[in-house]
């Protein structure tokens, strides 16, 4: 697959088959993603690749704590409530997804089930927990930027090989659970996770493509004729 095709066709996948993903394929994808740029070549990323029983325990722990009213415990600052145009875009994609799934606004049961899917990493066969070196926490957010680059590399490399992904902050909202079952060392900070697997073509939300702003809304060209 050409790079341009992967970038244009990629979309977030939230429904997966139960088929396992071979470790060799995952290693190939990670090797490609690791070519991402980082500040001063620090390469601060650590990737914990979960499947099977450890992932099942993370799902169970996340779900139990969230349903039990335990407040989210993330290891980075939460973005809080979005406002203005950012809130508008958040609502827009939610409407697209709920519309595709046929979830009505007053259907509290199915809306709750949708939320819980996120805490279960969307039932994907693989979850990659993305972490960075704790020693960099006093260096500002540059490590977050670097991890964004490697995470996008994971997403594109997976898509080019027929795998679907969704970058999933819900999956690590109960970070103590993730840390325990993924056996993450104390010298690393959990940033996010990536749910990954073979897309389920019968899952309606997988066809949703989020809208993008036009170049004229995003870019300013200075010094051009």
mmCIF file of C-alpha atoms in Angstrom:
data_model
loop_
_atom_site.group_PDB
_atom_site.id
_atom_site.type_symbol
_atom_site.label_atom_id
_atom_site.label_comp_id
_atom_site.label_asym_id
_atom_site.label_seq_id
_atom_site.Cartn_x
_atom_site.Cartn_y
_atom_site.Cartn_z
ATOM 1 C CA UNK A 1 0.000 0.000 0.000
ATOM 2 C CA UNK A 2 1.312 3.453 -0.895
ATOM 3 C CA UNK A 3 1.764 5.939 1.948
ATOM 4 C CA UNK A 4 -0.759 8.365 0.455
ATOM 5 C CA UNK A 5 -3.376 5.620 0.216
ATOM 6 C CA UNK A 6 -2.838 4.599 3.844
ATOM 7 C CA UNK A 7 -3.136 8.188 5.040
ATOM 8 C CA UNK A 8 -6.269 8.929 3.039
ATOM 9 C CA UNK A 9 -8.099 5.649 3.667
ATOM 10 C CA UNK A 10 -7.228 5.138 7.337
ATOM 11 C CA UNK A 11 -10.075 5.535 9.799
ATOM 12 C CA UNK A 12 -10.666 4.540 13.397
ATOM 13 C CA UNK A 13 -11.884 0.951 13.769
ATOM 14 C CA UNK A 14 -14.056 0.158 16.776
ATOM 15 C CA UNK A 15 -15.279 -3.341 15.902
ATOM 16 C CA UNK A 16 -12.925 -6.299 15.451
ATOM 17 C CA UNK A 17 -13.053 -9.990 14.633
ATOM 18 C CA UNK A 18 -11.794 -12.518 17.180
ATOM 19 C CA UNK A 19 -8.949 -13.605 14.914
ATOM 20 C CA UNK A 20 -5.550 -13.351 16.622
ATOM 21 C CA UNK A 21 -2.816 -11.099 15.282
ATOM 22 C CA UNK A 22 0.513 -12.921 14.800
ATOM 23 C CA UNK A 23 3.367 -11.669 16.953
ATOM 24 C CA UNK A 24 5.669 -11.531 13.915
ATOM 25 C CA UNK A 25 3.281 -9.111 12.204
ATOM 26 C CA UNK A 26 3.115 -6.934 15.296
ATOM 27 C CA UNK A 27 6.904 -6.837 15.497
ATOM 28 C CA UNK A 28 7.033 -5.762 11.848
ATOM 29 C CA UNK A 29 4.548 -2.956 12.507
ATOM 30 C CA UNK A 30 6.415 -1.766 15.596
ATOM 31 C CA UNK A 31 9.738 -1.775 13.747
ATOM 32 C CA UNK A 32 8.250 0.568 11.136
ATOM 33 C CA UNK A 33 6.649 2.835 13.746
ATOM 34 C CA UNK A 34 9.964 3.186 15.548
ATOM 35 C CA UNK A 35 11.305 5.127 12.578
ATOM 36 C CA UNK A 36 9.246 8.059 13.860
ATOM 37 C CA UNK A 37 11.139 11.261 14.687
ATOM 38 C CA UNK A 38 11.748 12.273 18.287
ATOM 39 C CA UNK A 39 13.296 15.251 20.033
ATOM 40 C CA UNK A 40 17.100 15.004 19.834
ATOM 41 C CA UNK A 41 16.608 11.313 18.944
ATOM 42 C CA UNK A 42 15.621 10.590 22.549
ATOM 43 C CA UNK A 43 13.161 7.855 21.465
ATOM 44 C CA UNK A 44 11.348 8.004 24.828
ATOM 45 C CA UNK A 45 8.673 5.469 23.916
ATOM 46 C CA UNK A 46 7.903 2.053 25.414
ATOM 47 C CA UNK A 47 5.214 -0.195 23.919
ATOM 48 C CA UNK A 48 3.548 -2.928 25.980
ATOM 49 C CA UNK A 49 1.676 -5.288 23.653
ATOM 50 C CA UNK A 50 -1.180 -7.120 25.383
ATOM 51 C CA UNK A 51 -3.368 -9.991 24.266
ATOM 52 C CA UNK A 52 -5.039 -13.019 25.834
ATOM 53 C CA UNK A 53 -5.438 -13.254 29.613
ATOM 54 C CA UNK A 54 -3.542 -10.075 30.585
ATOM 55 C CA UNK A 55 -5.718 -8.004 28.245
ATOM 56 C CA UNK A 56 -8.860 -9.720 29.542
ATOM 57 C CA UNK A 57 -7.882 -8.783 33.104
ATOM 58 C CA UNK A 58 -7.327 -5.163 32.085
ATOM 59 C CA UNK A 59 -10.776 -5.070 30.458
ATOM 60 C CA UNK A 60 -12.421 -6.580 33.521
ATOM 61 C CA UNK A 61 -10.638 -4.262 35.934
ATOM 62 C CA UNK A 62 -11.368 -1.141 33.892
ATOM 63 C CA UNK A 63 -15.035 -2.038 33.529
ATOM 64 C CA UNK A 64 -15.558 -2.999 37.163
ATOM 65 C CA UNK A 65 -13.971 0.186 38.479
ATOM 66 C CA UNK A 66 -15.768 2.494 36.055
ATOM 67 C CA UNK A 67 -19.165 0.880 36.707
ATOM 68 C CA UNK A 68 -18.408 1.052 40.424
ATOM 69 C CA UNK A 69 -17.969 4.815 40.249
ATOM 70 C CA UNK A 70 -14.206 4.876 40.774
ATOM 71 C CA UNK A 71 -12.924 8.226 39.410
ATOM 72 C CA UNK A 72 -10.578 7.964 36.407
ATOM 73 C CA UNK A 73 -6.927 7.618 37.376
ATOM 74 C CA UNK A 74 -4.753 8.647 34.460
ATOM 75 C CA UNK A 75 -1.046 9.354 34.775
ATOM 76 C CA UNK A 76 -1.131 12.472 32.592
ATOM 77 C CA UNK A 77 -3.274 15.574 32.888
ATOM 78 C CA UNK A 78 -6.813 15.071 31.630
ATOM 79 C CA UNK A 79 -8.002 17.324 28.810
ATOM 80 C CA UNK A 80 -11.161 18.192 30.714
ATOM 81 C CA UNK A 81 -14.362 19.236 28.966
ATOM 82 C CA UNK A 82 -13.939 20.523 25.428
ATOM 83 C CA UNK A 83 -15.553 23.832 24.517
ATOM 84 C CA UNK A 84 -16.302 25.871 21.409
ATOM 85 C CA UNK A 85 -15.325 24.412 18.036
ATOM 86 C CA UNK A 86 -13.529 21.519 19.730
ATOM 87 C CA UNK A 87 -16.744 20.501 21.477
ATOM 88 C CA UNK A 88 -18.609 20.901 18.170
ATOM 89 C CA UNK A 89 -16.266 18.443 16.466
ATOM 90 C CA UNK A 90 -16.554 16.007 19.362
ATOM 91 C CA UNK A 91 -20.352 16.088 19.101
ATOM 92 C CA UNK A 92 -20.239 15.743 15.325
ATOM 93 C CA UNK A 93 -18.264 12.489 15.363
ATOM 94 C CA UNK A 94 -20.472 11.127 18.165
ATOM 95 C CA UNK A 95 -23.542 11.813 16.026
ATOM 96 C CA UNK A 96 -21.930 10.054 13.065
ATOM 97 C CA UNK A 97 -21.079 6.988 15.146
ATOM 98 C CA UNK A 98 -24.421 6.747 16.932
ATOM 99 C CA UNK A 99 -26.214 7.261 13.653
ATOM 100 C CA UNK A 100 -24.258 4.445 12.018
ATOM 101 C CA UNK A 101 -25.023 2.139 14.955
ATOM 102 C CA UNK A 102 -28.682 3.162 15.153
ATOM 103 C CA UNK A 103 -28.324 4.356 18.750
ATOM 104 C CA UNK A 104 -31.058 6.842 19.570
ATOM 105 C CA UNK A 105 -30.411 9.833 21.821
ATOM 106 C CA UNK A 106 -32.709 8.527 24.564
ATOM 107 C CA UNK A 107 -31.422 4.929 24.411
ATOM 108 C CA UNK A 108 -29.474 5.008 27.663
ATOM 109 C CA UNK A 109 -28.694 1.292 27.650
ATOM 110 C CA UNK A 110 -27.026 1.236 24.250
ATOM 111 C CA UNK A 111 -25.259 4.549 24.865
ATOM 112 C CA UNK A 112 -23.839 3.166 28.103
ATOM 113 C CA UNK A 113 -22.777 0.003 26.299
ATOM 114 C CA UNK A 114 -20.960 2.123 23.718
ATOM 115 C CA UNK A 115 -19.050 3.949 26.442
ATOM 116 C CA UNK A 116 -18.076 0.681 28.117
ATOM 117 C CA UNK A 117 -16.704 -0.655 24.824
ATOM 118 C CA UNK A 118 -14.013 2.005 25.082
ATOM 119 C CA UNK A 119 -12.976 0.824 28.542
ATOM 120 C CA UNK A 120 -12.745 -2.699 27.080
ATOM 121 C CA UNK A 121 -10.417 -1.491 24.290
ATOM 122 C CA UNK A 122 -13.331 -2.118 21.916
ATOM 123 C CA UNK A 123 -12.866 -5.876 22.435
ATOM 124 C CA UNK A 124 -9.846 -5.841 20.121
ATOM 125 C CA UNK A 125 -7.528 -8.881 20.271
ATOM 126 C CA UNK A 126 -4.513 -6.626 20.890
ATOM 127 C CA UNK A 127 -3.939 -3.486 22.938
ATOM 128 C CA UNK A 128 -0.646 -1.605 22.767
ATOM 129 C CA UNK A 129 -0.063 0.486 25.882
ATOM 130 C CA UNK A 130 2.066 3.502 24.960
ATOM 131 C CA UNK A 131 4.385 4.815 27.692
ATOM 132 C CA UNK A 132 7.305 7.204 28.056
ATOM 133 C CA UNK A 133 10.257 7.528 30.423
ATOM 134 C CA UNK A 134 9.232 9.095 33.731
ATOM 135 C CA UNK A 135 12.576 10.903 33.864
ATOM 136 C CA UNK A 136 11.223 13.199 31.130
ATOM 137 C CA UNK A 137 8.151 14.390 33.035
ATOM 138 C CA UNK A 138 9.958 17.562 34.139
ATOM 139 C CA UNK A 139 10.922 18.368 30.539
ATOM 140 C CA UNK A 140 7.471 19.616 29.567
ATOM 141 C CA UNK A 141 5.262 17.853 27.024
ATOM 142 C CA UNK A 142 7.855 17.181 24.316
ATOM 143 C CA UNK A 143 7.758 13.434 25.121
ATOM 144 C CA UNK A 144 3.986 13.508 24.494
ATOM 145 C CA UNK A 145 4.708 14.957 21.053
ATOM 146 C CA UNK A 146 7.243 12.201 20.355
ATOM 147 C CA UNK A 147 4.777 9.509 21.419
ATOM 148 C CA UNK A 148 2.165 11.017 19.134
ATOM 149 C CA UNK A 149 4.558 10.491 16.257
ATOM 150 C CA UNK A 150 5.295 6.862 17.069
ATOM 151 C CA UNK A 151 1.605 6.160 17.694
ATOM 152 C CA UNK A 152 0.640 7.526 14.286
ATOM 153 C CA UNK A 153 3.361 5.329 12.862
ATOM 154 C CA UNK A 154 1.757 2.307 14.529
ATOM 155 C CA UNK A 155 -1.637 3.234 13.126
ATOM 156 C CA UNK A 156 -0.420 3.724 9.550
ATOM 157 C CA UNK A 157 1.804 0.645 9.527
ATOM 158 C CA UNK A 158 -1.056 -1.491 10.861
ATOM 159 C CA UNK A 159 -3.515 -0.106 8.301
ATOM 160 C CA UNK A 160 -1.098 -0.791 5.437
ATOM 161 C CA UNK A 161 -1.161 -4.459 6.472
ATOM 162 C CA UNK A 162 -4.918 -4.797 6.727
ATOM 163 C CA UNK A 163 -5.231 -4.229 10.462
ATOM 164 C CA UNK A 164 -7.530 -1.665 12.043
ATOM 165 C CA UNK A 165 -6.774 0.510 15.061
ATOM 166 C CA UNK A 166 -8.271 3.131 17.315
ATOM 167 C CA UNK A 167 -6.207 5.323 19.627
ATOM 168 C CA UNK A 168 -8.031 4.835 22.877
ATOM 169 C CA UNK A 169 -7.575 7.022 25.945
ATOM 170 C CA UNK A 170 -10.515 5.307 27.652
ATOM 171 C CA UNK A 171 -8.526 2.103 27.757
ATOM 172 C CA UNK A 172 -6.028 3.516 30.258
ATOM 173 C CA UNK A 173 -8.339 5.703 32.358
ATOM 174 C CA UNK A 174 -7.871 3.232 35.206
ATOM 175 C CA UNK A 175 -4.110 3.236 34.856
ATOM 176 C CA UNK A 176 -3.381 1.267 38.071
ATOM 177 C CA UNK A 177 -5.246 -1.687 36.541
ATOM 178 C CA UNK A 178 -3.313 -1.391 33.292
ATOM 179 C CA UNK A 179 0.005 -1.030 35.116
ATOM 180 C CA UNK A 180 -0.641 -4.129 37.217
ATOM 181 C CA UNK A 181 -1.669 -6.533 34.479
ATOM 182 C CA UNK A 182 0.704 -5.205 31.816
ATOM 183 C CA UNK A 183 3.530 -5.284 34.390
ATOM 184 C CA UNK A 184 4.655 -1.778 33.475
ATOM 185 C CA UNK A 185 7.812 -0.653 35.319
ATOM 186 C CA UNK A 186 7.595 2.230 37.772
ATOM 187 C CA UNK A 187 9.999 4.335 35.722
ATOM 188 C CA UNK A 188 7.480 4.665 32.872
ATOM 189 C CA UNK A 189 4.380 6.877 32.513
ATOM 190 C CA UNK A 190 1.251 5.531 30.792
ATOM 191 C CA UNK A 191 0.070 7.928 28.086
ATOM 192 C CA UNK A 192 -2.528 6.084 25.993
ATOM 193 C CA UNK A 193 -3.230 2.785 24.274
ATOM 194 C CA UNK A 194 -3.992 1.582 20.763
ATOM 195 C CA UNK A 195 -6.627 -1.096 20.189
ATOM 196 C CA UNK A 196 -5.649 -3.214 17.185
ATOM 197 C CA UNK A 197 -7.019 -6.163 15.238
ATOM 198 C CA UNK A 198 -8.691 -7.331 12.057
ATOM 199 C CA UNK A 199 -11.669 -5.080 11.216
ATOM 200 C CA UNK A 200 -15.149 -6.580 11.458
ATOM 201 C CA UNK A 201 -16.763 -5.479 8.193
ATOM 202 C CA UNK A 202 -20.241 -6.073 9.640
ATOM 203 C CA UNK A 203 -19.715 -3.483 12.394
ATOM 204 C CA UNK A 204 -21.459 -0.384 11.072
ATOM 205 C CA UNK A 205 -19.357 2.211 12.889
ATOM 206 C CA UNK A 206 -16.243 0.992 11.092
ATOM 207 C CA UNK A 207 -17.458 2.695 7.916
ATOM 208 C CA UNK A 208 -17.604 6.124 9.573
ATOM 209 C CA UNK A 209 -15.114 8.658 8.253
ATOM 210 C CA UNK A 210 -14.674 11.775 10.331
ATOM 211 C CA UNK A 211 -14.749 15.106 8.560
ATOM 212 C CA UNK A 212 -11.608 17.196 8.159
ATOM 213 C CA UNK A 213 -11.180 20.947 8.004
ATOM 214 C CA UNK A 214 -10.113 22.516 4.748
ATOM 215 C CA UNK A 215 -6.544 23.667 4.157
ATOM 216 C CA UNK A 216 -7.730 27.278 4.166
ATOM 217 C CA UNK A 217 -8.949 26.811 7.762
ATOM 218 C CA UNK A 218 -5.716 25.274 8.987
ATOM 219 C CA UNK A 219 -2.740 26.654 7.090
ATOM 220 C CA UNK A 220 -1.337 30.157 6.563
ATOM 221 C CA UNK A 221 1.212 30.639 3.800
ATOM 222 C CA UNK A 222 3.584 33.503 4.502
ATOM 223 C CA UNK A 223 6.008 34.898 1.927
ATOM 224 C CA UNK A 224 4.487 33.125 -1.080
ATOM 225 C CA UNK A 225 3.452 34.954 -4.245
#
